Every structure is written in C-alpha cells, then in structure tokens.
PDB file of N, CA and C in Angstrom:
ATOM      1  N   MET A 257       0.641  -5.116  59.996  1.00 72.00           N
ATOM      2  CA  MET A 257      -0.511  -4.983  59.589  1.00 72.00           C
ATOM      3  C   MET A 257      -0.925  -3.732  59.920  1.00 72.00           C
ATOM      4  N   LEU A 258      -1.832  -3.035  59.097  1.00 78.00           N
ATOM      5  CA  LEU A 258      -2.313  -2.170  59.196  1.00 78.00           C
ATOM      6  C   LEU A 258      -3.658  -2.145  59.036  1.00 78.00           C
ATOM      7  N   ARG A 259      -4.259  -2.872  58.763  1.00 80.00           N
ATOM      8  CA  ARG A 259      -5.712  -3.237  59.338  1.00 80.00           C
ATOM      9  C   ARG A 259      -6.474  -4.301  59.146  1.00 80.00           C
ATOM     10  N   LEU A 260      -7.380  -4.760  60.161  1.00 85.00           N
ATOM     11  CA  LEU A 260      -8.109  -5.899  59.991  1.00 85.00           C
ATOM     12  C   LEU A 260      -9.447  -5.617  59.956  1.00 85.00           C
ATOM     13  N   ASP A 261     -10.352  -6.016  58.767  1.00 82.00           N
ATOM     14  CA  ASP A 261     -11.446  -6.067  58.607  1.00 82.00           C
ATOM     15  C   ASP A 261     -12.460  -6.806  59.340  1.00 82.00           C
ATOM     16  N   ILE A 262     -13.191  -6.599  60.069  1.00 85.00           N
ATOM     17  CA  ILE A 262     -14.261  -7.974  60.411  1.00 85.00           C
ATOM     18  C   ILE A 262     -15.784  -7.432  60.362  1.00 85.00           C
ATOM     19  N   GLU A 263     -16.396  -8.735  59.426  1.00 81.00           N
ATOM     20  CA  GLU A 263     -17.662  -8.389  59.007  1.00 81.00           C
ATOM     21  C   GLU A 263     -18.237  -9.521  59.640  1.00 81.00           C
ATOM     22  N   VAL A 264     -19.380  -9.187  60.533  1.00 80.00           N
ATOM     23  CA  VAL A 264     -20.177 -10.367  61.236  1.00 80.00           C
ATOM     24  C   VAL A 264     -21.820 -10.121  60.589  1.00 80.00           C
ATOM     25  N   PHE A 265     -22.592 -10.869  60.358  1.00 79.00           N
ATOM     26  CA  PHE A 265     -23.714 -11.294  60.203  1.00 79.00           C
ATOM     27  C   PHE A 265     -24.550 -12.158  60.892  1.00 79.00           C
ATOM     28  N   SER A 266     -25.511 -11.416  61.468  1.00 83.00           N
ATOM     29  CA  SER A 266     -26.681 -12.365  62.503  1.00 83.00           C
ATOM     30  C   SER A 266     -28.062 -11.891  62.419  1.00 83.00           C
ATOM     31  N   PRO A 267     -29.069 -12.701  62.180  1.00 81.00           N
ATOM     32  CA  PRO A 267     -30.098 -11.839  61.907  1.00 81.00           C
ATOM     33  C   PRO A 267     -30.871 -11.327  63.441  1.00 81.00           C
ATOM     34  N   ASP A 268     -29.832 -11.758  64.760  1.00 87.00           N
ATOM     35  CA  ASP A 268     -30.259 -11.310  65.968  1.00 87.00           C
ATOM     36  C   ASP A 268     -29.521 -10.326  66.550  1.00 87.00           C
ATOM     37  N   GLU A 269     -30.557  -8.890  66.475  1.00 86.00           N
ATOM     38  CA  GLU A 269     -30.019  -7.919  66.954  1.00 86.00           C
ATOM     39  C   GLU A 269     -28.919  -8.069  68.401  1.00 86.00           C
ATOM     40  N   THR A 270     -29.792  -8.966  69.114  1.00 93.00           N
ATOM     41  CA  THR A 270     -28.975  -8.837  70.717  1.00 93.00           C
ATOM     42  C   THR A 270     -27.694  -9.347  70.591  1.00 93.00           C
ATOM     43  N   ARG A 271     -27.357 -10.604  69.458  1.00 93.00           N
ATOM     44  CA  ARG A 271     -26.415 -11.143  69.355  1.00 93.00           C
ATOM     45  C   ARG A 271     -25.212 -10.639  68.537  1.00 93.00           C
ATOM     46  N   ARG A 272     -25.635  -9.701  68.030  1.00 87.00           N
ATOM     47  CA  ARG A 272     -24.588  -8.565  66.836  1.00 87.00           C
ATOM     48  C   ARG A 272     -24.199  -7.521  68.344  1.00 87.00           C
ATOM     49  N   GLY A 273     -25.045  -7.138  68.717  1.00 90.00           N
ATOM     50  CA  GLY A 273     -24.401  -6.530  69.947  1.00 90.00           C
ATOM     51  C   GLY A 273     -23.679  -7.115  71.193  1.00 90.00           C
ATOM     52  N   GLU A 274     -23.826  -8.411  71.342  1.00 94.00           N
ATOM     53  CA  GLU A 274     -22.408  -9.073  72.155  1.00 94.00           C
ATOM     54  C   GLU A 274     -21.533  -9.333  71.465  1.00 94.00           C
ATOM     55  N   ILE A 275     -21.346  -9.784  70.001  1.00 93.00           N
ATOM     56  CA  ILE A 275     -19.914  -9.815  69.489  1.00 93.00           C
ATOM     57  C   ILE A 275     -19.724  -8.219  69.101  1.00 93.00           C
ATOM     58  N   ALA A 276     -20.287  -6.947  68.908  1.00 90.00           N
ATOM     59  CA  ALA A 276     -19.934  -5.717  69.069  1.00 90.00           C
ATOM     60  C   ALA A 276     -19.140  -5.090  70.157  1.00 90.00           C
ATOM     61  N   ARG A 277     -19.725  -5.726  71.233  1.00 93.00           N
ATOM     62  CA  ARG A 277     -19.205  -5.241  72.549  1.00 93.00           C
ATOM     63  C   ARG A 277     -17.652  -6.365  72.929  1.00 93.00           C
ATOM     64  N   ALA A 278     -17.718  -7.628  72.561  1.00 95.00           N
ATOM     65  CA  ALA A 278     -16.417  -8.486  72.536  1.00 95.00           C
ATOM     66  C   ALA A 278     -15.368  -7.814  71.622  1.00 95.00           C
ATOM     67  N   LEU A 279     -15.730  -7.572  70.493  1.00 93.00           N
ATOM     68  CA  LEU A 279     -14.347  -6.820  69.830  1.00 93.00           C
ATOM     69  C   LEU A 279     -14.196  -5.394  69.744  1.00 93.00           C
ATOM     70  N   SER A 280     -15.279  -4.517  70.983  1.00 93.00           N
ATOM     71  CA  SER A 280     -14.491  -3.382  71.345  1.00 93.00           C
ATOM     72  C   SER A 280     -14.077  -3.892  72.719  1.00 93.00           C
ATOM     73  N   ASN A 281     -14.127  -4.425  73.422  1.00 95.00           N
ATOM     74  CA  ASN A 281     -13.296  -4.947  74.659  1.00 95.00           C
ATOM     75  C   ASN A 281     -11.692  -5.571  74.258  1.00 95.00           C
ATOM     76  N   LEU A 282     -11.996  -6.078  72.777  1.00 93.00           N
ATOM     77  CA  LEU A 282     -10.361  -6.480  72.375  1.00 93.00           C
ATOM     78  C   LEU A 282      -9.929  -5.300  71.736  1.00 93.00           C
ATOM     79  N   GLY A 283     -10.336  -4.225  71.730  1.00 91.00           N
ATOM     80  CA  GLY A 283      -9.519  -2.820  71.273  1.00 91.00           C
ATOM     81  C   GLY A 283      -9.772  -2.329  69.246  1.00 91.00           C
ATOM     82  N   PHE A 284     -10.943  -3.161  69.134  1.00 90.00           N
ATOM     83  CA  PHE A 284     -11.464  -2.827  67.817  1.00 90.00           C
ATOM     84  C   PHE A 284     -12.540  -1.888  67.788  1.00 90.00           C
ATOM     85  N   ARG A 285     -12.553  -1.160  66.629  1.00 87.00           N
ATOM     86  CA  ARG A 285     -13.699   0.054  66.926  1.00 87.00           C
ATOM     87  C   ARG A 285     -14.681   0.016  65.829  1.00 87.00           C
ATOM     88  N   GLN A 286     -15.501   0.705  65.275  1.00 83.00           N
ATOM     89  CA  GLN A 286     -15.851   0.591  64.190  1.00 83.00           C
ATOM     90  C   GLN A 286     -15.838   1.694  63.578  1.00 83.00           C
ATOM     91  N   SER A 287     -15.584   1.040  62.110  1.00 78.00           N
ATOM     92  CA  SER A 287     -14.912   2.143  61.044  1.00 78.00           C
ATOM     93  C   SER A 287     -16.124   3.468  60.654  1.00 78.00           C
ATOM     94  N   ASP A 288     -15.568   4.535  60.497  1.00 75.00           N
ATOM     95  CA  ASP A 288     -16.587   5.106  60.021  1.00 75.00           C
ATOM     96  C   ASP A 288     -16.462   5.453  58.686  1.00 75.00           C
ATOM     97  N   LEU A 289     -16.223   4.403  57.831  1.00 70.00           N
ATOM     98  CA  LEU A 289     -16.540   4.185  56.617  1.00 70.00           C
ATOM     99  C   LEU A 289     -18.114   3.520  56.481  1.00 70.00           C
ATOM    100  N   LYS A 290     -18.729   3.850  55.521  1.00 64.00           N
ATOM    101  CA  LYS A 290     -20.026   3.156  55.577  1.00 64.00           C
ATOM    102  C   LYS A 290     -19.500   2.066  54.254  1.00 64.00           C
ATOM    103  N   LEU A 291     -19.201   0.750  54.956  1.00 61.00           N
ATOM    104  CA  LEU A 291     -18.823  -0.453  54.271  1.00 61.00           C
ATOM    105  C   LEU A 291     -19.777  -1.323  53.901  1.00 61.00           C
ATOM    106  N   SER A 292     -20.712  -1.133  54.488  1.00 61.00           N
ATOM    107  CA  SER A 292     -21.977  -2.296  54.675  1.00 61.00           C
ATOM    108  C   SER A 292     -23.452  -1.910  54.074  1.00 61.00           C
ATOM    109  N   TYR A 293     -24.195  -2.802  53.406  1.00 61.00           N
ATOM    110  CA  TYR A 293     -25.399  -2.644  53.044  1.00 61.00           C
ATOM    111  C   TYR A 293     -26.319  -2.424  54.374  1.00 61.00           C
ATOM    112  N   ARG A 294     -27.643  -1.737  54.198  1.00 65.00           N
ATOM    113  CA  ARG A 294     -28.488  -1.318  55.097  1.00 65.00           C
ATOM    114  C   ARG A 294     -29.411  -2.457  55.628  1.00 65.00           C
ATOM    115  N   ASP A 295     -29.485  -2.899  54.427  1.00 71.00           N
ATOM    116  CA  ASP A 295     -30.323  -4.313  54.424  1.00 71.00           C
ATOM    117  C   ASP A 295     -29.691  -5.449  54.028  1.00 71.00           C
ATOM    118  N   THR A 296     -29.745  -6.924  54.544  1.00 74.00           N
ATOM    119  CA  THR A 296     -29.205  -8.042  54.289  1.00 74.00           C
ATOM    120  C   THR A 296     -30.176  -9.193  53.553  1.00 74.00           C
ATOM    121  N   VAL A 297     -30.659  -9.896  52.508  1.00 79.00           N
ATOM    122  CA  VAL A 297     -31.243 -10.395  52.462  1.00 79.00           C
ATOM    123  C   VAL A 297     -30.976 -11.513  53.049  1.00 79.00           C
ATOM    124  N   VAL A 298     -31.802 -12.581  53.374  1.00 82.00           N
ATOM    125  CA  VAL A 298     -31.376 -13.773  54.127  1.00 82.00           C
ATOM    126  C   VAL A 298     -32.660 -14.616  53.329  1.00 82.00           C
ATOM    127  N   ILE A 299     -31.924 -16.095  53.103  1.00 87.00           N
ATOM    128  CA  ILE A 299     -32.803 -17.050  52.802  1.00 87.00           C
ATOM    129  C   ILE A 299     -32.351 -18.367  53.408  1.00 87.00           C
ATOM    130  N   ASP A 300     -33.689 -19.003  54.085  1.00 89.00           N
ATOM    131  CA  ASP A 300     -33.323 -19.989  54.992  1.00 89.00           C
ATOM    132  C   ASP A 300     -32.994 -21.209  53.821  1.00 89.00           C
ATOM    133  N   LEU A 301     -32.013 -21.966  53.544  1.00 91.00           N
ATOM    134  CA  LEU A 301     -31.733 -22.689  52.295  1.00 91.00           C
ATOM    135  C   LEU A 301     -31.871 -24.117  52.974  1.00 91.00           C
ATOM    136  N   ARG A 302     -32.308 -24.715  54.390  1.00 93.00           N
ATOM    137  CA  ARG A 302     -32.782 -25.694  54.733  1.00 93.00           C
ATOM    138  C   ARG A 302     -33.930 -26.377  54.154  1.00 93.00           C
ATOM    139  N   PRO A 303     -35.097 -25.841  53.615  1.00 93.00           N
ATOM    140  CA  PRO A 303     -36.198 -26.394  53.052  1.00 93.00           C
ATOM    141  C   PRO A 303     -35.666 -26.933  51.730  1.00 93.00           C
ATOM    142  N   ALA A 304     -36.506 -27.959  51.315  1.00 94.00           N
ATOM    143  CA  ALA A 304     -36.163 -28.553  50.146  1.00 94.00           C
ATOM    144  C   ALA A 304     -36.521 -27.732  48.951  1.00 94.00           C
ATOM    145  N   GLU A 305     -35.430 -27.628  47.887  1.00 90.00           N
ATOM    146  CA  GLU A 305     -35.470 -26.975  46.733  1.00 90.00           C
ATOM    147  C   GLU A 305     -37.159 -26.621  46.075  1.00 90.00           C
ATOM    148  N   THR A 306     -37.923 -27.413  45.911  1.00 91.00           N
ATOM    149  CA  THR A 306     -39.098 -27.290  45.579  1.00 91.00           C
ATOM    150  C   THR A 306     -40.082 -25.981  46.544  1.00 91.00           C
ATOM    151  N   GLU A 307     -39.674 -26.300  47.716  1.00 94.00           N
ATOM    152  CA  GLU A 307     -40.350 -25.722  48.713  1.00 94.00           C
ATOM    153  C   GLU A 307     -39.723 -24.251  48.899  1.00 94.00           C
ATOM    154  N   LEU A 308     -38.817 -24.230  48.867  1.00 92.00           N
ATOM    155  CA  LEU A 308     -37.742 -23.009  48.601  1.00 92.00           C
ATOM    156  C   LEU A 308     -37.838 -21.949  47.416  1.00 92.00           C
ATOM    157  N   LEU A 309     -38.433 -22.478  46.163  1.00 91.00           N
ATOM    158  CA  LEU A 309     -38.617 -21.913  45.071  1.00 91.00           C
ATOM    159  C   LEU A 309     -40.421 -21.710  45.180  1.00 91.00           C
ATOM    160  N   ALA A 310     -41.059 -22.207  45.614  1.00 93.00           N
ATOM    161  CA  ALA A 310     -42.162 -21.889  46.005  1.00 93.00           C
ATOM    162  C   ALA A 310     -42.473 -20.939  46.820  1.00 93.00           C
ATOM    163  N   SER A 311     -41.773 -20.536  47.597  1.00 93.00           N
ATOM    164  CA  SER A 311     -41.436 -19.359  48.431  1.00 93.00           C
ATOM    165  C   SER A 311     -41.271 -17.884  48.005  1.00 93.00           C
ATOM    166  N   PHE A 312     -40.584 -17.880  46.635  1.00 93.00           N
ATOM    167  CA  PHE A 312     -39.957 -17.105  45.881  1.00 93.00           C
ATOM    168  C   PHE A 312     -41.714 -16.260  44.506  1.00 93.00           C
ATOM    169  N   HIS A 313     -41.048 -15.253  44.751  1.00 93.00           N
ATOM    170  CA  HIS A 313     -42.211 -14.689  43.411  1.00 93.00           C
ATOM    171  C   HIS A 313     -42.001 -15.325  42.432  1.00 93.00           C
ATOM    172  N   ALA A 314     -43.144 -15.266  41.511  1.00 95.00           N
ATOM    173  CA  ALA A 314     -43.289 -15.888  40.479  1.00 95.00           C
ATOM    174  C   ALA A 314     -42.131 -15.557  39.119  1.00 95.00           C
ATOM    175  N   THR A 315     -41.714 -14.245  39.292  1.00 95.00           N
ATOM    176  CA  THR A 315     -40.938 -13.448  38.820  1.00 95.00           C
ATOM    177  C   THR A 315     -39.395 -14.031  38.862  1.00 95.00           C
ATOM    178  N   ALA A 316     -39.098 -14.130  40.302  1.00 92.00           N
ATOM    179  CA  ALA A 316     -37.796 -14.491  40.728  1.00 92.00           C
ATOM    180  C   ALA A 316     -38.064 -16.017  40.128  1.00 92.00           C
ATOM    181  N   ARG A 317     -38.592 -16.935  40.378  1.00 91.00           N
ATOM    182  CA  ARG A 317     -38.413 -18.053  39.899  1.00 91.00           C
ATOM    183  C   ARG A 317     -38.291 -17.964  38.536  1.00 91.00           C
ATOM    184  N   ARG A 318     -38.746 -17.454  37.523  1.00 91.00           N
ATOM    185  CA  ARG A 318     -38.946 -17.439  36.103  1.00 91.00           C
ATOM    186  C   ARG A 318     -36.928 -17.245  35.733  1.00 91.00           C
ATOM    187  N   HIS A 319     -36.671 -16.020  36.861  1.00 90.00           N
ATOM    188  CA  HIS A 319     -35.188 -15.374  36.435  1.00 90.00           C
ATOM    189  C   HIS A 319     -34.430 -16.764  36.660  1.00 90.00           C
ATOM    190  N   ILE A 320     -34.751 -17.401  38.006  1.00 88.00           N
ATOM    191  CA  ILE A 320     -33.460 -18.756  38.205  1.00 88.00           C
ATOM    192  C   ILE A 320     -33.609 -19.315  36.920  1.00 88.00           C
ATOM    193  N   ARG A 321     -34.877 -19.913  36.905  1.00 86.00           N
ATOM    194  CA  ARG A 321     -34.512 -20.921  35.907  1.00 86.00           C
ATOM    195  C   ARG A 321     -34.265 -20.251  34.565  1.00 86.00           C
ATOM    196  N   ALA A 322     -34.150 -18.884  34.275  1.00 88.00           N
ATOM    197  CA  ALA A 322     -33.959 -18.748  32.960  1.00 88.00           C
ATOM    198  C   ALA A 322     -32.210 -19.387  32.728  1.00 88.00           C
ATOM    199  N   VAL A 323     -31.675 -19.137  34.071  1.00 85.00           N
ATOM    200  CA  VAL A 323     -29.740 -19.468  33.808  1.00 85.00           C
ATOM    201  C   VAL A 323     -29.765 -20.884  33.397  1.00 85.00           C
ATOM    202  N   GLU A 324     -30.259 -21.643  33.737  1.00 83.00           N
ATOM    203  CA  GLU A 324     -30.649 -22.894  32.554  1.00 83.00           C
ATOM    204  C   GLU A 324     -30.282 -22.595  30.996  1.00 83.00           C
ATOM    205  N   LYS A 325     -31.236 -21.655  30.716  1.00 86.00           N
ATOM    206  CA  LYS A 325     -31.271 -21.260  29.106  1.00 86.00           C
ATOM    207  C   LYS A 325     -29.878 -20.660  28.682  1.00 86.00           C
ATOM    208  N   ARG A 326     -29.389 -19.897  29.743  1.00 82.00           N
ATOM    209  CA  ARG A 326     -28.226 -18.751  29.238  1.00 82.00           C
ATOM    210  C   ARG A 326     -27.221 -19.292  30.676  1.00 82.00           C
ATOM    211  N   PRO A 327     -26.608 -20.192  30.366  1.00 78.00           N
ATOM    212  CA  PRO A 327     -25.670 -20.589  31.701  1.00 78.00           C
ATOM    213  C   PRO A 327     -24.509 -19.476  31.906  1.00 78.00           C
ATOM    214  N   VAL A 328     -24.248 -19.268  33.496  1.00 79.00           N
ATOM    215  CA  VAL A 328     -23.548 -18.443  33.485  1.00 79.00           C
ATOM    216  C   VAL A 328     -21.919 -19.727  34.033  1.00 79.00           C
ATOM    217  N   ARG A 329     -20.673 -18.865  33.735  1.00 83.00           N
ATOM    218  CA  ARG A 329     -19.284 -19.383  34.117  1.00 83.00           C
ATOM    219  C   ARG A 329     -18.650 -18.603  34.744  1.00 83.00           C
ATOM    220  N   VAL A 330     -18.085 -18.931  36.080  1.00 83.00           N
ATOM    221  CA  VAL A 330     -17.602 -18.189  36.857  1.00 83.00           C
ATOM    222  C   VAL A 330     -16.246 -18.361  37.004  1.00 83.00           C
ATOM    223  N   GLU A 331     -15.157 -17.844  36.841  1.00 88.00           N
ATOM    224  CA  GLU A 331     -13.984 -17.581  36.376  1.00 88.00           C
ATOM    225  C   GLU A 331     -13.157 -16.708  37.215  1.00 88.00           C
ATOM    226  N   ILE A 332     -11.668 -16.673  37.381  1.00 89.00           N
ATOM    227  CA  ILE A 332     -11.002 -15.773  37.877  1.00 89.00           C
ATOM    228  C   ILE A 332     -10.483 -14.927  36.984  1.00 89.00           C
ATOM    229  N   VAL A 333     -10.252 -13.902  37.125  1.00 89.00           N
ATOM    230  CA  VAL A 333      -9.910 -13.100  35.836  1.00 89.00           C
ATOM    231  C   VAL A 333      -8.727 -12.184  36.556  1.00 89.00           C
ATOM    232  N   ASN A 334      -7.899 -12.479  35.959  1.00 89.00           N
ATOM    233  CA  ASN A 334      -6.422 -12.459  36.580  1.00 89.00           C
ATOM    234  C   ASN A 334      -5.047 -11.620  35.559  1.00 89.00           C
ATOM    235  N   ASP A 335      -6.278 -11.091  34.314  1.00 93.00           N
ATOM    236  CA  ASP A 335      -5.446 -10.679  33.279  1.00 93.00           C
ATOM    237  C   ASP A 335      -5.211  -9.103  33.430  1.00 93.00           C
ATOM    238  N   PRO A 336      -4.940  -8.432  33.712  1.00 92.00           N
ATOM    239  CA  PRO A 336      -4.728  -7.050  34.100  1.00 92.00           C
ATOM    240  C   PRO A 336      -4.956  -6.186  33.261  1.00 92.00           C
ATOM    241  N   ALA A 337      -5.311  -6.799  31.786  1.00 95.00           N
ATOM    242  CA  ALA A 337      -6.054  -5.706  30.717  1.00 95.00           C
ATOM    243  C   ALA A 337      -7.469  -5.731  31.104  1.00 95.00           C
ATOM    244  N   TYR A 338      -7.935  -6.158  32.193  1.00 93.00           N
ATOM    245  CA  TYR A 338      -9.627  -6.116  32.461  1.00 93.00           C
ATOM    246  C   TYR A 338      -9.436  -5.437  33.784  1.00 93.00           C
ATOM    247  N   ALA A 339      -8.731  -5.030  34.096  1.00 89.00           N
ATOM    248  CA  ALA A 339      -8.703  -4.544  35.828  1.00 89.00           C
ATOM    249  C   ALA A 339      -9.668  -3.194  35.739  1.00 89.00           C
ATOM    250  N   SER A 340      -9.220  -2.461  35.041  1.00 90.00           N
ATOM    251  CA  SER A 340      -9.916  -1.015  34.810  1.00 90.00           C
ATOM    252  C   SER A 340     -11.582  -1.237  34.597  1.00 90.00           C
ATOM    253  N   ARG A 341     -12.031  -1.927  33.560  1.00 93.00           N
ATOM    254  CA  ARG A 341     -13.139  -2.244  33.468  1.00 93.00           C
ATOM    255  C   ARG A 341     -13.837  -3.277  34.457  1.00 93.00           C
ATOM    256  N   LEU A 342     -13.225  -4.021  35.070  1.00 89.00           N
ATOM    257  CA  LEU A 342     -13.527  -4.731  36.326  1.00 89.00           C
ATOM    258  C   LEU A 342     -13.844  -3.816  37.541  1.00 89.00           C
ATOM    259  N   GLY A 343     -12.993  -2.827  37.908  1.00 87.00           N
ATOM    260  CA  GLY A 343     -13.180  -1.775  38.815  1.00 87.00           C
ATOM    261  C   GLY A 343     -14.197  -0.646  38.687  1.00 87.00           C
ATOM    262  N   ASP A 344     -14.694  -0.337  37.058  1.00 90.00           N
ATOM    263  CA  ASP A 344     -15.640   0.650  36.907  1.00 90.00           C
ATOM    264  C   ASP A 344     -16.814  -0.033  37.323  1.00 90.00           C
ATOM    265  N   LEU A 345     -17.427  -1.445  36.974  1.00 90.00           N
ATOM    266  CA  LEU A 345     -18.446  -2.598  37.143  1.00 90.00           C
ATOM    267  C   LEU A 345     -18.623  -2.574  38.829  1.00 90.00           C
ATOM    268  N   PHE A 346     -17.168  -2.873  39.416  1.00 87.00           N
ATOM    269  CA  PHE A 346     -17.203  -2.750  40.556  1.00 87.00           C
ATOM    270  C   PHE A 346     -18.240  -1.466  41.535  1.00 87.00           C
ATOM    271  N   ARG A 347     -17.653  -0.226  40.762  1.00 87.00           N
ATOM    272  CA  ARG A 347     -18.077   0.912  41.555  1.00 87.00           C
ATOM    273  C   ARG A 347     -19.424   1.220  41.250  1.00 87.00           C
ATOM    274  N   GLU A 348     -19.729   0.670  40.188  1.00 88.00           N
ATOM    275  CA  GLU A 348     -21.204   0.787  39.510  1.00 88.00           C
ATOM    276  C   GLU A 348     -22.289   0.279  40.371  1.00 88.00           C
ATOM    277  N   SER A 349     -21.870  -0.800  40.919  1.00 86.00           N
ATOM    278  CA  SER A 349     -22.793  -2.073  41.643  1.00 86.00           C
ATOM    279  C   SER A 349     -22.868  -1.708  42.743  1.00 86.00           C
ATOM    280  N   LEU A 350     -21.961  -0.777  43.202  1.00 84.00           N
ATOM    281  CA  LEU A 350     -21.970  -0.376  45.133  1.00 84.00           C
ATOM    282  C   LEU A 350     -22.733   0.815  44.747  1.00 84.00           C
ATOM    283  N   VAL A 351     -22.646   1.941  44.024  1.00 83.00           N
ATOM    284  CA  VAL A 351     -23.374   3.029  43.748  1.00 83.00           C
ATOM    285  C   VAL A 351     -24.488   2.664  43.780  1.00 83.00           C
ATOM    286  N   ARG A 352     -25.410   1.342  43.094  1.00 79.00           N
ATOM    287  CA  ARG A 352     -26.930   1.561  42.776  1.00 79.00           C
ATOM    288  C   ARG A 352     -27.162   1.265  43.796  1.00 79.00           C
ATOM    289  N   SER A 353     -26.649  -0.026  44.582  1.00 77.00           N
ATOM    290  CA  SER A 353     -27.137  -0.519  45.708  1.00 77.00           C
ATOM    291  C   SER A 353     -26.656   0.426  47.025  1.00 77.00           C
ATOM    292  N   GLY A 354     -26.052   1.573  47.290  1.00 79.00           N
ATOM    293  CA  GLY A 354     -26.299   2.510  48.085  1.00 79.00           C
ATOM    294  C   GLY A 354     -24.775   2.325  48.955  1.00 79.00           C
ATOM    295  N   GLY A 355     -23.652   1.724  48.338  1.00 79.00           N
ATOM    296  CA  GLY A 355     -22.657   1.240  48.850  1.00 79.00           C
ATOM    297  C   GLY A 355     -21.873   2.561  48.544  1.00 79.00           C
ATOM    298  N   VAL A 356     -20.515   2.663  49.156  1.00 78.00           N
ATOM    299  CA  VAL A 356     -19.325   3.646  49.308  1.00 78.00           C
ATOM    300  C   VAL A 356     -17.981   2.723  48.726  1.00 78.00           C
ATOM    301  N   PRO A 357     -17.537   2.776  47.525  1.00 77.00           N
ATOM    302  CA  PRO A 357     -16.197   2.131  46.714  1.00 77.00           C
ATOM    303  C   PRO A 357     -15.268   2.363  47.390  1.00 77.00           C
ATOM    304  N   ARG A 358     -14.293   1.451  47.827  1.00 75.00           N
ATOM    305  CA  ARG A 358     -12.823   1.691  48.446  1.00 75.00           C
ATOM    306  C   ARG A 358     -11.920   1.483  47.059  1.00 75.00           C
ATOM    307  N   PRO A 359     -10.957   2.145  47.318  1.00 72.00           N
ATOM    308  CA  PRO A 359      -9.917   1.706  46.406  1.00 72.00           C
ATOM    309  C   PRO A 359      -9.610   0.373  46.256  1.00 72.00           C
ATOM    310  N   ARG A 360      -9.140  -0.092  45.315  1.00 68.00           N
ATOM    311  CA  ARG A 360      -8.735  -1.322  45.816  1.00 68.00           C
ATOM    312  C   ARG A 360      -7.254  -1.829  44.208  1.00 68.00           C
ATOM    313  N   ASP A 361      -6.412  -2.674  45.288  1.00 68.00           N
ATOM    314  CA  ASP A 361      -5.388  -2.918  44.276  1.00 68.00           C
ATOM    315  C   ASP A 361      -5.644  -3.959  43.017  1.00 68.00           C
TER     316      ASP A 361
END
C-alpha cells in the first residue's frame, strides 16, 4: 500500500480534534495537499420532507422540484472515450469551489 486517505466529517469541532489525535497516535499525518472544502453544507434529513423543503429558500425548492420536469439518470461511465472530458469536468468543478484537483487514473 502506498497511501491511505481517511476523510472524516463531524460538525463537532471537539470530536474532530479527538479523531485527529487518535489518528496521529496511530502514525497518520495530515496531508500537505489541500483536499477538502473550506465549508461543508449539512442538512438534517430527519424532519419530514415537507418540513425539510419548507426550511429551504423558495428558489432552492423550485430547483429541486424542477428535476421532476427534466429527470436525471445516474450511470457509471466506463467507456474510455469519455475519460478526457470527465477529467475536464472534474477539474473545473474543483477549481470553481476552491479545491485542488489531483491526477486520477
């Protein structure tokens, strides 16, 4: 094994510190690469759908409902002909959000 990446999220700063110390005690170290977003959007999915949607801005609700008019289909793309374009889109999305793209095979 050349490298093991561990990504952890917790809204609790104290808990994140505990996890970081535990990993450090096991010999892990924080990467020099900036691999994560500065802010992570968190949505509590426990409320009922109507309550959850009511908590969003009207524009967000409209965009969510618009998906029903133009459905999205998620599929695995395994044709190498699309690799270059998918790489371009991946890099563009990271740059737009402040991330740093890493080369991927």
